[in-house]
Amino acid sequence: KMLQDNLRNKENRTLQKFDEQNKYNTGIKQLFEIMRGEQKIDNLSKKVITFLAEFVDAKSGAIYLLNTETGKLELEAAYALD
């Protein structure tokens, strides 16, 4: 009985890891689809942060880009930061 329980637990953990890996692989494919093609950086940034925040169930998120003239980070897109 104990051996069966241990095997069942191990099988459940393996299946859970497989499901998590499958979720992330699917997410990567979806993100690549969002990023495909020529897009303006502001539109692309907004799409990317929205997808990532929703994918990881974040309450908020932001993308900052480096302004090469000033050397400072500038907010490019935000999710739920209003």
mmCIF file of C-alpha atoms in Angstrom:
data_model
loop_
_atom_site.group_PDB
_atom_site.id
_atom_site.type_symbol
_atom_site.label_atom_id
_atom_site.label_comp_id
_atom_site.label_asym_id
_atom_site.label_seq_id
_atom_site.Cartn_x
_atom_site.Cartn_y
_atom_site.Cartn_z
ATOM 1 C CA LYS A 1 0.000 0.000 0.000
ATOM 2 C CA MET A 2 2.762 2.440 0.927
ATOM 3 C CA LEU A 3 4.663 1.688 -2.278
ATOM 4 C CA GLN A 4 1.523 2.317 -4.352
ATOM 5 C CA ASP A 5 0.928 5.640 -2.580
ATOM 6 C CA ASN A 6 4.526 6.697 -3.183
ATOM 7 C CA LEU A 7 4.276 5.785 -6.874
ATOM 8 C CA ARG A 8 0.945 7.590 -7.211
ATOM 9 C CA ASN A 9 2.371 10.718 -5.540
ATOM 10 C CA LYS A 10 5.416 10.648 -7.794
ATOM 11 C CA GLU A 11 3.211 10.219 -10.856
ATOM 12 C CA ASN A 12 1.033 13.163 -9.767
ATOM 13 C CA ARG A 13 4.085 15.386 -9.257
ATOM 14 C CA THR A 14 5.441 14.395 -12.668
ATOM 15 C CA LEU A 15 2.117 15.174 -14.338
ATOM 16 C CA GLN A 16 1.937 18.519 -12.537
ATOM 17 C CA LYS A 17 5.441 19.437 -13.724
ATOM 18 C CA PHE A 18 4.510 18.412 -17.265
ATOM 19 C CA ASP A 19 1.365 20.588 -17.134
ATOM 20 C CA GLU A 20 3.381 23.574 -15.873
ATOM 21 C CA GLN A 21 5.999 23.133 -18.590
ATOM 22 C CA ASN A 22 3.280 22.819 -21.222
ATOM 23 C CA LYS A 23 1.637 26.014 -19.929
ATOM 24 C CA TYR A 24 4.889 27.966 -20.214
ATOM 25 C CA ASN A 25 5.687 26.569 -23.659
ATOM 26 C CA THR A 26 2.223 27.595 -24.832
ATOM 27 C CA GLY A 27 2.734 31.036 -23.287
ATOM 28 C CA ILE A 28 6.033 31.507 -25.094
ATOM 29 C CA LYS A 29 4.379 30.631 -28.400
ATOM 30 C CA GLN A 30 1.556 33.092 -27.695
ATOM 31 C CA LEU A 31 4.052 35.816 -26.795
ATOM 32 C CA PHE A 32 5.976 35.247 -30.032
ATOM 33 C CA GLU A 33 2.705 35.559 -31.956
ATOM 34 C CA ILE A 34 2.004 38.881 -30.245
ATOM 35 C CA MET A 35 5.495 40.143 -31.081
ATOM 36 C CA ARG A 36 5.485 38.979 -34.708
ATOM 37 C CA GLY A 37 5.583 41.576 -37.455
ATOM 38 C CA GLU A 38 6.554 45.209 -37.540
ATOM 39 C CA GLN A 39 4.935 47.224 -34.798
ATOM 40 C CA LYS A 40 5.514 50.562 -33.174
ATOM 41 C CA ILE A 41 7.345 50.173 -29.885
ATOM 42 C CA ASP A 42 4.553 51.752 -27.807
ATOM 43 C CA ASN A 43 1.930 49.385 -29.236
ATOM 44 C CA LEU A 44 4.204 46.349 -28.923
ATOM 45 C CA SER A 45 5.143 47.228 -25.336
ATOM 46 C CA LYS A 46 1.507 47.563 -24.308
ATOM 47 C CA LYS A 47 0.599 44.213 -25.901
ATOM 48 C CA VAL A 48 3.566 42.455 -24.291
ATOM 49 C CA ILE A 49 3.037 43.786 -20.754
ATOM 50 C CA THR A 50 -0.685 43.058 -20.918
ATOM 51 C CA PHE A 51 -0.067 39.489 -22.044
ATOM 52 C CA LEU A 52 2.678 38.830 -19.491
ATOM 53 C CA ALA A 53 0.761 40.319 -16.575
ATOM 54 C CA GLU A 54 -2.346 38.297 -17.390
ATOM 55 C CA PHE A 55 -0.338 35.143 -18.082
ATOM 56 C CA VAL A 56 1.360 35.167 -14.680
ATOM 57 C CA ASP A 57 -1.745 36.576 -12.965
ATOM 58 C CA ALA A 58 0.101 39.725 -11.865
ATOM 59 C CA LYS A 59 -1.811 42.604 -10.347
ATOM 60 C CA SER A 60 0.271 45.125 -12.278
ATOM 61 C CA GLY A 61 3.324 45.401 -14.480
ATOM 62 C CA ALA A 62 5.471 47.833 -16.420
ATOM 63 C CA ILE A 63 7.986 47.985 -19.234
ATOM 64 C CA TYR A 64 10.738 50.558 -19.044
ATOM 65 C CA LEU A 65 13.055 51.435 -21.904
ATOM 66 C CA LEU A 66 16.431 53.111 -21.674
ATOM 67 C CA ASN A 67 16.580 56.606 -23.147
ATOM 68 C CA THR A 68 20.047 56.573 -24.686
ATOM 69 C CA GLU A 69 20.228 60.371 -24.725
ATOM 70 C CA THR A 70 19.559 60.830 -21.009
ATOM 71 C CA GLY A 71 20.743 57.450 -19.765
ATOM 72 C CA LYS A 72 17.498 57.114 -17.777
ATOM 73 C CA LEU A 73 14.750 54.528 -17.829
ATOM 74 C CA GLU A 74 11.392 55.739 -19.091
ATOM 75 C CA LEU A 75 8.026 54.073 -18.636
ATOM 76 C CA GLU A 76 6.910 52.740 -22.019
ATOM 77 C CA ALA A 77 3.874 50.643 -21.124
ATOM 78 C CA ALA A 78 1.974 49.715 -17.992
ATOM 79 C CA TYR A 79 -0.631 47.222 -16.894
ATOM 80 C CA ALA A 80 -3.019 48.199 -14.069
ATOM 81 C CA LEU A 81 -0.819 51.058 -12.814
ATOM 82 C CA ASP A 82 -3.466 53.747 -13.329
#
